[in-house]
CSV table of C-alpha atoms in Angstrom, one decimal:
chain,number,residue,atom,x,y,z
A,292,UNK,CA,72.7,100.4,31.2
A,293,UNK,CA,75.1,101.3,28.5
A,294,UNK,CA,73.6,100.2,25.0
A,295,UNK,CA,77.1,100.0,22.9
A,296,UNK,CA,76.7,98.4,19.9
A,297,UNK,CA,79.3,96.3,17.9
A,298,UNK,CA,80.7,97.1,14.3
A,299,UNK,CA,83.9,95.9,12.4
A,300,UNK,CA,87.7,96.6,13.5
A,301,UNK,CA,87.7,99.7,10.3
A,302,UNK,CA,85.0,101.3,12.4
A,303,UNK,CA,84.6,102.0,16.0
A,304,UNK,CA,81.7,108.3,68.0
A,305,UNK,CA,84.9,111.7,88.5
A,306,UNK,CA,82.8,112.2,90.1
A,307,UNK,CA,85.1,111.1,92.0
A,308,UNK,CA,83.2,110.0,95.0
A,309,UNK,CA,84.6,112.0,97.4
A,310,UNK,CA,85.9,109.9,101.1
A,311,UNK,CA,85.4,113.4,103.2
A,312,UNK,CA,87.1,112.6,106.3
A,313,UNK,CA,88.3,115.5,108.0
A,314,UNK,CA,91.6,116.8,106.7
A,315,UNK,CA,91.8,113.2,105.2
A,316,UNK,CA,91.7,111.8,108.3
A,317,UNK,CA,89.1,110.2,110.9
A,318,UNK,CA,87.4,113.9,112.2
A,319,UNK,CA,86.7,112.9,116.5
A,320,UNK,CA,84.6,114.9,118.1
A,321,UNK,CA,85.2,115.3,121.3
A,322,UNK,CA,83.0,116.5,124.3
A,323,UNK,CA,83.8,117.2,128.1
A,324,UNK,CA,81.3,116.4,130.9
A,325,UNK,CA,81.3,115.8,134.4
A,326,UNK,CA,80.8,112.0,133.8
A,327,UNK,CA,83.9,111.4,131.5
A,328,UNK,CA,84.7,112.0,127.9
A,329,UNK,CA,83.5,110.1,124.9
A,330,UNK,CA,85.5,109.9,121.6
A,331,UNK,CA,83.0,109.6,118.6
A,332,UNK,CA,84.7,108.1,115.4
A,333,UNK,CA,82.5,110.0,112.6
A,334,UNK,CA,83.5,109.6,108.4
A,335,UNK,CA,81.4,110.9,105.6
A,336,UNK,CA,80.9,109.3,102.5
A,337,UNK,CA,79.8,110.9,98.9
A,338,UNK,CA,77.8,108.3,97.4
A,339,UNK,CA,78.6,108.3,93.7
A,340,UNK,CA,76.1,110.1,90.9
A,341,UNK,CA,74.7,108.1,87.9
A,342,UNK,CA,76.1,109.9,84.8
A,343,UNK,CA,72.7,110.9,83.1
A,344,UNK,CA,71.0,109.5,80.4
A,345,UNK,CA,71.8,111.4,77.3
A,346,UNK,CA,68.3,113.1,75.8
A,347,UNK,CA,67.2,112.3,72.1
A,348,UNK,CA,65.8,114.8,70.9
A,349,UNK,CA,63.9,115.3,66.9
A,350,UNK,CA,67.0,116.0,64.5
A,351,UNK,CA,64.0,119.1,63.6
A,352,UNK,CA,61.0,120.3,63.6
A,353,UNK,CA,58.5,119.1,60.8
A,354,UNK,CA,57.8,122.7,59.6
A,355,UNK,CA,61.7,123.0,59.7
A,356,UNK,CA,61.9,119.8,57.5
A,357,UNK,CA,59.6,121.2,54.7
A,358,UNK,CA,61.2,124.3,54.7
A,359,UNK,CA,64.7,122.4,54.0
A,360,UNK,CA,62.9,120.1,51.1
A,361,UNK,CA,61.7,123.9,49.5
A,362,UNK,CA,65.0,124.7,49.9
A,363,UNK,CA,66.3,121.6,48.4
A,364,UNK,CA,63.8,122.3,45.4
A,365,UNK,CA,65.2,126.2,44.8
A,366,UNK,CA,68.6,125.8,44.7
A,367,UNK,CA,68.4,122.5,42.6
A,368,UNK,CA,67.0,124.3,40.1
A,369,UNK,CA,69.3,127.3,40.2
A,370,UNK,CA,72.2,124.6,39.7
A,371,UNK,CA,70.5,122.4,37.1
A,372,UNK,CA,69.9,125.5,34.6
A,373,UNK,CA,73.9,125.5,33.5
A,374,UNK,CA,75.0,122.7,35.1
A,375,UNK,CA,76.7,124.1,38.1
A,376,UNK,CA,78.3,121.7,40.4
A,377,UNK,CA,79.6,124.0,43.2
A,378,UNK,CA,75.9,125.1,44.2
A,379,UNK,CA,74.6,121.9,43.4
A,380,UNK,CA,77.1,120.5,46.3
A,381,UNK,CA,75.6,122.9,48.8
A,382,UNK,CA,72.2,120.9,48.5
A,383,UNK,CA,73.6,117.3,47.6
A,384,UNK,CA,76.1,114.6,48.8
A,385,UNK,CA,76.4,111.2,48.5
A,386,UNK,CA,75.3,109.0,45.9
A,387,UNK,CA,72.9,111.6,45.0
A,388,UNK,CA,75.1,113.7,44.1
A,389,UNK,CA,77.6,111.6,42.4
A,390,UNK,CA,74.6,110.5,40.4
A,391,UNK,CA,73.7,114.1,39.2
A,392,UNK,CA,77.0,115.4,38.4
A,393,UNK,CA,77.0,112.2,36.2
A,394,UNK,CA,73.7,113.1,34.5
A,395,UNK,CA,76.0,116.8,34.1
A,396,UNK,CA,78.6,115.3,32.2
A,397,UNK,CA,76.1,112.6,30.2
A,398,UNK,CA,74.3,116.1,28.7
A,399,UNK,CA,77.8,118.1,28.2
A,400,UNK,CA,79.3,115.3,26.6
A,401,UNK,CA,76.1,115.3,24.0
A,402,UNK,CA,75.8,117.6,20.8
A,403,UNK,CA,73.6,120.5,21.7
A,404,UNK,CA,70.9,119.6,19.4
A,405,UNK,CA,70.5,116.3,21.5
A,406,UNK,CA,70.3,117.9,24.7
A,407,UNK,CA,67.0,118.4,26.3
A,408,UNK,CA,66.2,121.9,27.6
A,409,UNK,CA,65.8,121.8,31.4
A,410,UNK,CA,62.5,122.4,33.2
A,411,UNK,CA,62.5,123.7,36.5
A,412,UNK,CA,60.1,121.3,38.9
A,413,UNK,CA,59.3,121.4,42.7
A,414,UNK,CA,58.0,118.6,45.1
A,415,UNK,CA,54.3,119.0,46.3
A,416,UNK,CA,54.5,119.6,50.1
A,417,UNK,CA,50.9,118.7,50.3
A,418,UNK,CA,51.5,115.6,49.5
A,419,UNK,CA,54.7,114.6,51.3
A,420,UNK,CA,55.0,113.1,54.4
A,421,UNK,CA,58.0,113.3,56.8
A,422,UNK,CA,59.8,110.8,59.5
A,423,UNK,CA,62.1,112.9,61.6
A,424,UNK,CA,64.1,110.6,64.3
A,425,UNK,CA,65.3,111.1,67.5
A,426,UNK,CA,69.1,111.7,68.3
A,427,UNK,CA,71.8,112.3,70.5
A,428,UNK,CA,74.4,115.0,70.9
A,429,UNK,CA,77.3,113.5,68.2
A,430,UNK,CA,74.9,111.5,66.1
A,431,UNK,CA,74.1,112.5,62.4
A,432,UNK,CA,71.2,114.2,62.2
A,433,UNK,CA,68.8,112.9,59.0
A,434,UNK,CA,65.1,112.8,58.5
A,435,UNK,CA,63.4,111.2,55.8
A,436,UNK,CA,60.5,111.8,53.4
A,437,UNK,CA,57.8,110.2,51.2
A,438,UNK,CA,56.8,112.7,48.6
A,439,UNK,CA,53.7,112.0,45.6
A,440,UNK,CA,52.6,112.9,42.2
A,441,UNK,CA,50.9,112.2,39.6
A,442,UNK,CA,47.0,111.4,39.8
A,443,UNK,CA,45.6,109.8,43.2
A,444,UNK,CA,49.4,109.7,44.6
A,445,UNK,CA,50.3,107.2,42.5
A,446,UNK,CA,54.1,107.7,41.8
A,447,UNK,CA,55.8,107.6,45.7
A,448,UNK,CA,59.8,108.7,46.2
A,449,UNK,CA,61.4,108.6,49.0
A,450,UNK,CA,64.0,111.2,50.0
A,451,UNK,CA,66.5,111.4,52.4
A,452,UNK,CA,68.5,114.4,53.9
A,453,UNK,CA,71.2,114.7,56.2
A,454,UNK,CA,72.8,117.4,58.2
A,455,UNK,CA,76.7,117.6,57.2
A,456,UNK,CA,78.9,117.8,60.0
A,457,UNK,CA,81.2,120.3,59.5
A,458,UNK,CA,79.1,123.1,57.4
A,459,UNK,CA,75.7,122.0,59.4
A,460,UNK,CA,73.9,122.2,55.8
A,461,UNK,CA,70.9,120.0,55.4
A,462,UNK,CA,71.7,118.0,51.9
A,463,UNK,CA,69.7,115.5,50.0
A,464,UNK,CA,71.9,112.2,50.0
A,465,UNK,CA,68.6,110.0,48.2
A,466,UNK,CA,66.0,110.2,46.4
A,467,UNK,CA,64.8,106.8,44.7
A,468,UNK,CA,61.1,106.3,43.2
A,469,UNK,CA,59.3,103.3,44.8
A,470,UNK,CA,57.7,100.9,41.8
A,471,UNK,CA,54.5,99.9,44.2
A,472,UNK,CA,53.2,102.2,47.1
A,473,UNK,CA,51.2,99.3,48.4
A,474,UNK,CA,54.8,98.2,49.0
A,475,UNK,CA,55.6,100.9,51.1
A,476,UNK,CA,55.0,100.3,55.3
A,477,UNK,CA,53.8,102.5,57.9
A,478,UNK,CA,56.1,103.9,59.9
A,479,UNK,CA,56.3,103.8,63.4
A,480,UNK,CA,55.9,106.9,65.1
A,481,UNK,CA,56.0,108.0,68.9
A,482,UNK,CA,53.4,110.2,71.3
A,483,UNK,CA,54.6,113.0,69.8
A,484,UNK,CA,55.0,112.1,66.1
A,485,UNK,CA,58.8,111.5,65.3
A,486,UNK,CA,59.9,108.2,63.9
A,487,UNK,CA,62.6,105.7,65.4
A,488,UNK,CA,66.1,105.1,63.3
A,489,UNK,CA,67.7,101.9,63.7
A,490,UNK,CA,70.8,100.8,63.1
A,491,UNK,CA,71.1,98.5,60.1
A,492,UNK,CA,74.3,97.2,59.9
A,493,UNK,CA,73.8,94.7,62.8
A,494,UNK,CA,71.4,91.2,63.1
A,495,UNK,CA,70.5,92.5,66.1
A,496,UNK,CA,68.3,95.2,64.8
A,497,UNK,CA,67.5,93.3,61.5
A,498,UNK,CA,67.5,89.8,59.9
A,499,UNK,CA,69.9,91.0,57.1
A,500,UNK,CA,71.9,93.5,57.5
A,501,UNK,CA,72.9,96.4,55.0
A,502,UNK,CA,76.2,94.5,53.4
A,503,UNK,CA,73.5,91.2,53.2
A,504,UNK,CA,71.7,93.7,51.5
A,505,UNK,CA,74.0,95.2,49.3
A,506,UNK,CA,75.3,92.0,48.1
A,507,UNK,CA,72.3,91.1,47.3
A,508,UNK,CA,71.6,93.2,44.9
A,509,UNK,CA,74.8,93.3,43.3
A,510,UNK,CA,73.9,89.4,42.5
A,511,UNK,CA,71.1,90.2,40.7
A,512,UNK,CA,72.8,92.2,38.7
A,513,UNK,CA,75.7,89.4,37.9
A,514,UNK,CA,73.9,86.4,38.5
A,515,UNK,CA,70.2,87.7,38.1
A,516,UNK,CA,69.8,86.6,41.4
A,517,UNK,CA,71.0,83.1,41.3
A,518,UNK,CA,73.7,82.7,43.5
A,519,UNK,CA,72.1,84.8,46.9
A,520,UNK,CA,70.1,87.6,45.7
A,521,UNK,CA,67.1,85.0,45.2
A,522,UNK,CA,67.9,84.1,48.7
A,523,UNK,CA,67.7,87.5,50.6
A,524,UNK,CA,65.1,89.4,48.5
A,525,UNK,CA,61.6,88.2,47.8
A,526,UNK,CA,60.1,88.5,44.2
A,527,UNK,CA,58.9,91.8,43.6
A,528,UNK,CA,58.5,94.3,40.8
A,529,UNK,CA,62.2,95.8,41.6
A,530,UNK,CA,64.3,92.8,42.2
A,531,UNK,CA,62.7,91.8,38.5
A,532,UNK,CA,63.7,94.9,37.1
A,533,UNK,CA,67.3,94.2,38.3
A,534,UNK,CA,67.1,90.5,37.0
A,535,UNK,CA,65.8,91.5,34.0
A,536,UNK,CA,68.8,94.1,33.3
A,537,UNK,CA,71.3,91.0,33.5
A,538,UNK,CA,69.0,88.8,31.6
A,539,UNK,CA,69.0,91.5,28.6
A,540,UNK,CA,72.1,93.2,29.0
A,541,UNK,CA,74.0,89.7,28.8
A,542,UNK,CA,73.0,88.7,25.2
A,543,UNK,CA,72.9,92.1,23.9
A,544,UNK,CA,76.0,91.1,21.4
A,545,UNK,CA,74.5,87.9,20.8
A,546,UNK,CA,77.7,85.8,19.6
A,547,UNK,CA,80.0,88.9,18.6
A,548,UNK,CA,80.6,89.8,22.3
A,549,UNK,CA,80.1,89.6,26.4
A,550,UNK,CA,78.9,91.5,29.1
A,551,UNK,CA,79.7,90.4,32.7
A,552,UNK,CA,78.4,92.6,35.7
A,553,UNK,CA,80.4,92.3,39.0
A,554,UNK,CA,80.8,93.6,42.7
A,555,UNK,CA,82.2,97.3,43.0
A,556,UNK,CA,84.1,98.5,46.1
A,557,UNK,CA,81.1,100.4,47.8
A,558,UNK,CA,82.0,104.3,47.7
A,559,UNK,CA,78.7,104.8,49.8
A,560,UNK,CA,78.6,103.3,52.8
A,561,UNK,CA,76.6,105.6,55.2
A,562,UNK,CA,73.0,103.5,55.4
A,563,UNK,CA,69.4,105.2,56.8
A,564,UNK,CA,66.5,103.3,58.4
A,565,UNK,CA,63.5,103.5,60.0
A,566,UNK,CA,61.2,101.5,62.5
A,567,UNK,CA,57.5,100.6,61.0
A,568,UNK,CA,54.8,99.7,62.5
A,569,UNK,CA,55.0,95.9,62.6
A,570,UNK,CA,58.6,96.2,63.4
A,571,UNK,CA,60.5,95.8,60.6
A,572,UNK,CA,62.8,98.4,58.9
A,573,UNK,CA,63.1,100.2,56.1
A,574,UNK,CA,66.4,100.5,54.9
A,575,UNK,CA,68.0,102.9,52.3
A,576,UNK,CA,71.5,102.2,51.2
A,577,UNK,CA,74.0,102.4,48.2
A,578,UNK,CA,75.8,100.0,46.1
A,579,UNK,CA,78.0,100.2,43.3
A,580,UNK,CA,78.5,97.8,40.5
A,581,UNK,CA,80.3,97.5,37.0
A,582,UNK,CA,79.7,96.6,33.5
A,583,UNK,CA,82.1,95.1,30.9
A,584,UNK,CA,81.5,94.8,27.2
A,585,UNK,CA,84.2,93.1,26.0
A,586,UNK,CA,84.3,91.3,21.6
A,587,UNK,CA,84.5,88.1,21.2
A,588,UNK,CA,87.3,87.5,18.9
A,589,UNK,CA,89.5,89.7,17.2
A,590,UNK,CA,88.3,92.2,14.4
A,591,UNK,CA,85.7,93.3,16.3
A,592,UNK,CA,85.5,96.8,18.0
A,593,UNK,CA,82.5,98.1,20.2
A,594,UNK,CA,81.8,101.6,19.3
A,595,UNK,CA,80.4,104.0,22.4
A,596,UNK,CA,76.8,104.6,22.5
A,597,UNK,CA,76.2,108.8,22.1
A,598,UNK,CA,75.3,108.9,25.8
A,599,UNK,CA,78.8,106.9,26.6
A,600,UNK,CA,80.9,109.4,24.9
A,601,UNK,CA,81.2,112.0,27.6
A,602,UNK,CA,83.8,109.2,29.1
A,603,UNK,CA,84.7,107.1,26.2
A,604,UNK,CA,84.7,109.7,23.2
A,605,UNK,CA,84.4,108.4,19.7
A,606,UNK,CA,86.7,105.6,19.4
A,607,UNK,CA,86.2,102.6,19.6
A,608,UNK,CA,87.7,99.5,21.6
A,609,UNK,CA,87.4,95.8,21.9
A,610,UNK,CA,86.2,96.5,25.9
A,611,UNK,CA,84.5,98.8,27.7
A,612,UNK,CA,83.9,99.0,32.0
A,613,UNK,CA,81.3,100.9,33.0
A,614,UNK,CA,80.7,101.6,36.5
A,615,UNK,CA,77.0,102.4,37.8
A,616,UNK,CA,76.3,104.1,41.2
A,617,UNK,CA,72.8,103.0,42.9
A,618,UNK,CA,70.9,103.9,45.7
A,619,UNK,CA,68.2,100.8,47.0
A,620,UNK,CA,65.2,101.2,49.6
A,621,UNK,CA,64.0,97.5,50.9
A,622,UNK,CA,62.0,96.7,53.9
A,623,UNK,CA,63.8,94.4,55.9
A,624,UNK,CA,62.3,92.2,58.7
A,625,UNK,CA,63.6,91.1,62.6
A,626,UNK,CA,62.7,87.9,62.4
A,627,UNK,CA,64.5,85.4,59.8
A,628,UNK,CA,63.2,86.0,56.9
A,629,UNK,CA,63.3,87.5,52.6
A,630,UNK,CA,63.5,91.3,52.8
A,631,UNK,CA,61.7,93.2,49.9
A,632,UNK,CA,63.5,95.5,47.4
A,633,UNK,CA,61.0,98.2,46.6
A,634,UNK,CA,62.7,100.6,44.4
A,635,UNK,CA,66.1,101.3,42.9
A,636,UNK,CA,67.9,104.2,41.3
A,637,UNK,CA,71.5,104.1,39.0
A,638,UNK,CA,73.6,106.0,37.1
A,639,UNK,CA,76.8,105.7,34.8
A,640,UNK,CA,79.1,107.6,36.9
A,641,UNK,CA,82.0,106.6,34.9
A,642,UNK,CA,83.5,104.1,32.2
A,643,UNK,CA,86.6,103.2,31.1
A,644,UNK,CA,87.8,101.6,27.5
A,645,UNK,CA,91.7,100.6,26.0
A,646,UNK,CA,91.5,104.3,24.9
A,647,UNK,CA,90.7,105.8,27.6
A,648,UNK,CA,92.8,104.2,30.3
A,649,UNK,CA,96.3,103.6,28.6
């Protein structure tokens, strides 16, 4: 969150059955013999055909999914080395990618002697495992992934990609790192080894459903918790991280200003989830949120932090609103019950002072 700090005002989605008749009329045979004649009524009827099923089938191959995440990797790096957003937009979209086109701007808007030289990184394929679902012709195509480092796999992220309609590029849309691995459940797979997504916007695949979710966690943030993010999330390492941004973030001014989180019109709704073995989900979605540093009386001025100034500049103003975009992974049960936040990802993507927006 942003770390402003406070100085004086002077400074800163027929067949038809078919009646065959004859000539669309009753078809009589007739037949001559020396006993008489008999007139035989005879009408055909096309039963009609059960429209079939429509086939799920693996949104890819695993083999094809690995190859995507090298892919990912590459060109990630290519774009990272100058900060180029067209090519990074052929590998990223959604709150991923708002996120890193706000970590470009962060680093432009920084002297060059504060800027950090980049280091080109890749994910270790050995150690990642992937969950490709099941879909049918017209449904997004997206797998995800759980990818380690570190020593003994200790540090867990989980990444999702999607296949983009109109360009059929594969693009990474999240990648969060998980606090606890112990946290993370196993994931249900079928006879043939692909996993089962389920729709999480409705009750009656999940107790809470995504917006549940999302508000959630937007509490904890402005309430730490208090008012319903207490309610829907257990207590674990992540949902304490959250709490403990409000709890900090609040007092930061101590009696020379305020800070005040609130609810952001989500700019990320698309959610992706997956079955696990004891039939729960695990749910990946976005929120967004805002920040406002404001004085507490006049004379005052809050001058921008040197990682704010890429939006804000150098002057200063008696308010600043920041707005953070997030992507969350819980694991969500059927059954009534506390789903569990197990790691969280945000960015500044933009903020906004007097100076700035007049």
């Amino acid at each position: 969150m942003s770390r402003s700090s406070l100085i004086p005002l002077h400074i800163s989605a027929r067949r038809t059955a078919l009646l065959l008749t004859a000539v669309s009329v009753a078809l009589t045979a007739s037949a001559c013999a020396t006993s008489g004649t008999t007139d035989v009524d005879t009408t055909a009827t096309a039963t009609r055909a059960a429209s079939p099923t429509p086939t799920a089938e693996p949104a890819l191959t695993k083999k094809e999914a690995l190859a995507q995440i090298t892919r990912y990797s590459k060109i990630n790096n290519e774009a990272n080395a100058d900060n180029n957003r067209k090519l990074l937009d052929t590998i990223e979209d959604g709150p991923l990618y708002a996120m890193s086109v706000a970590d470009y701007k962060q680093d432009e808007g920084l002297p060059k002697a504060d800027r950090k030289k980049y280091k080109p990184w890749s994910y270790n394929l050995a150690s990642t495992n992937v969950y490709i679902p099941r879909f049918t012709a017209g449904q997004q195509k997206w797998f995800a992934a759980v990818t380690y480092s570190g020593k003994n796999d200790k540090y867990p992220r989980l990444l999702v990609m999607a296949e983009q309609a109109t360009t059929k590029r594969w693009e990474m849309v999240a990648s969060v790192d998980l606090d606890d691995k112990k946290q993370l459940p196993k994931i249900a797979l079928d006879t043939e080894g692909y996993a089962t997504a389920v729709d999480a916007t409705s009750t009656k695949n999940v107790a809470a459903p995504v917006d549940v979710l999302r508000a959630g966690v937007v509490d904890n943030f402005a309430t730490g918790g208090d008012m319903s993010g207490k309610k829907v999330f257990a207590t674990t390492k992540t949902s304490t991280r959250q709490i403990k941004v409000h709890d900090k973030t609040i007092h930061k001014f101590g009696t020379r200003g305020t800070t005040a989180f609130s609810s952001a019109a989500a700019e990320f709704t698309d959610s992706y989830a997956l079955k696990s073995s004891d039939g729960s989900a695990i749910v990946v979605f976005a929120h967004t949120h805002t920040q406002r540093d404001a004085v507490a009386r006049s004379g005052l001025q809050i001058v921008p932090d040197k990682d704010d100034r890429a939006w804000l500049g150098t002057t200063p103003s008696p308010y600043f609103t920041y707005t953070f975009t997030c992507s969350d992974v819980a694991t969500v049960p059927t059954a009534p019950g506390k789903s569990t936040l197990i790691g969280y990802t945000c960015r500044r993507t933009d903020a906004q002072g007097m100076s700035t927006s007049s």
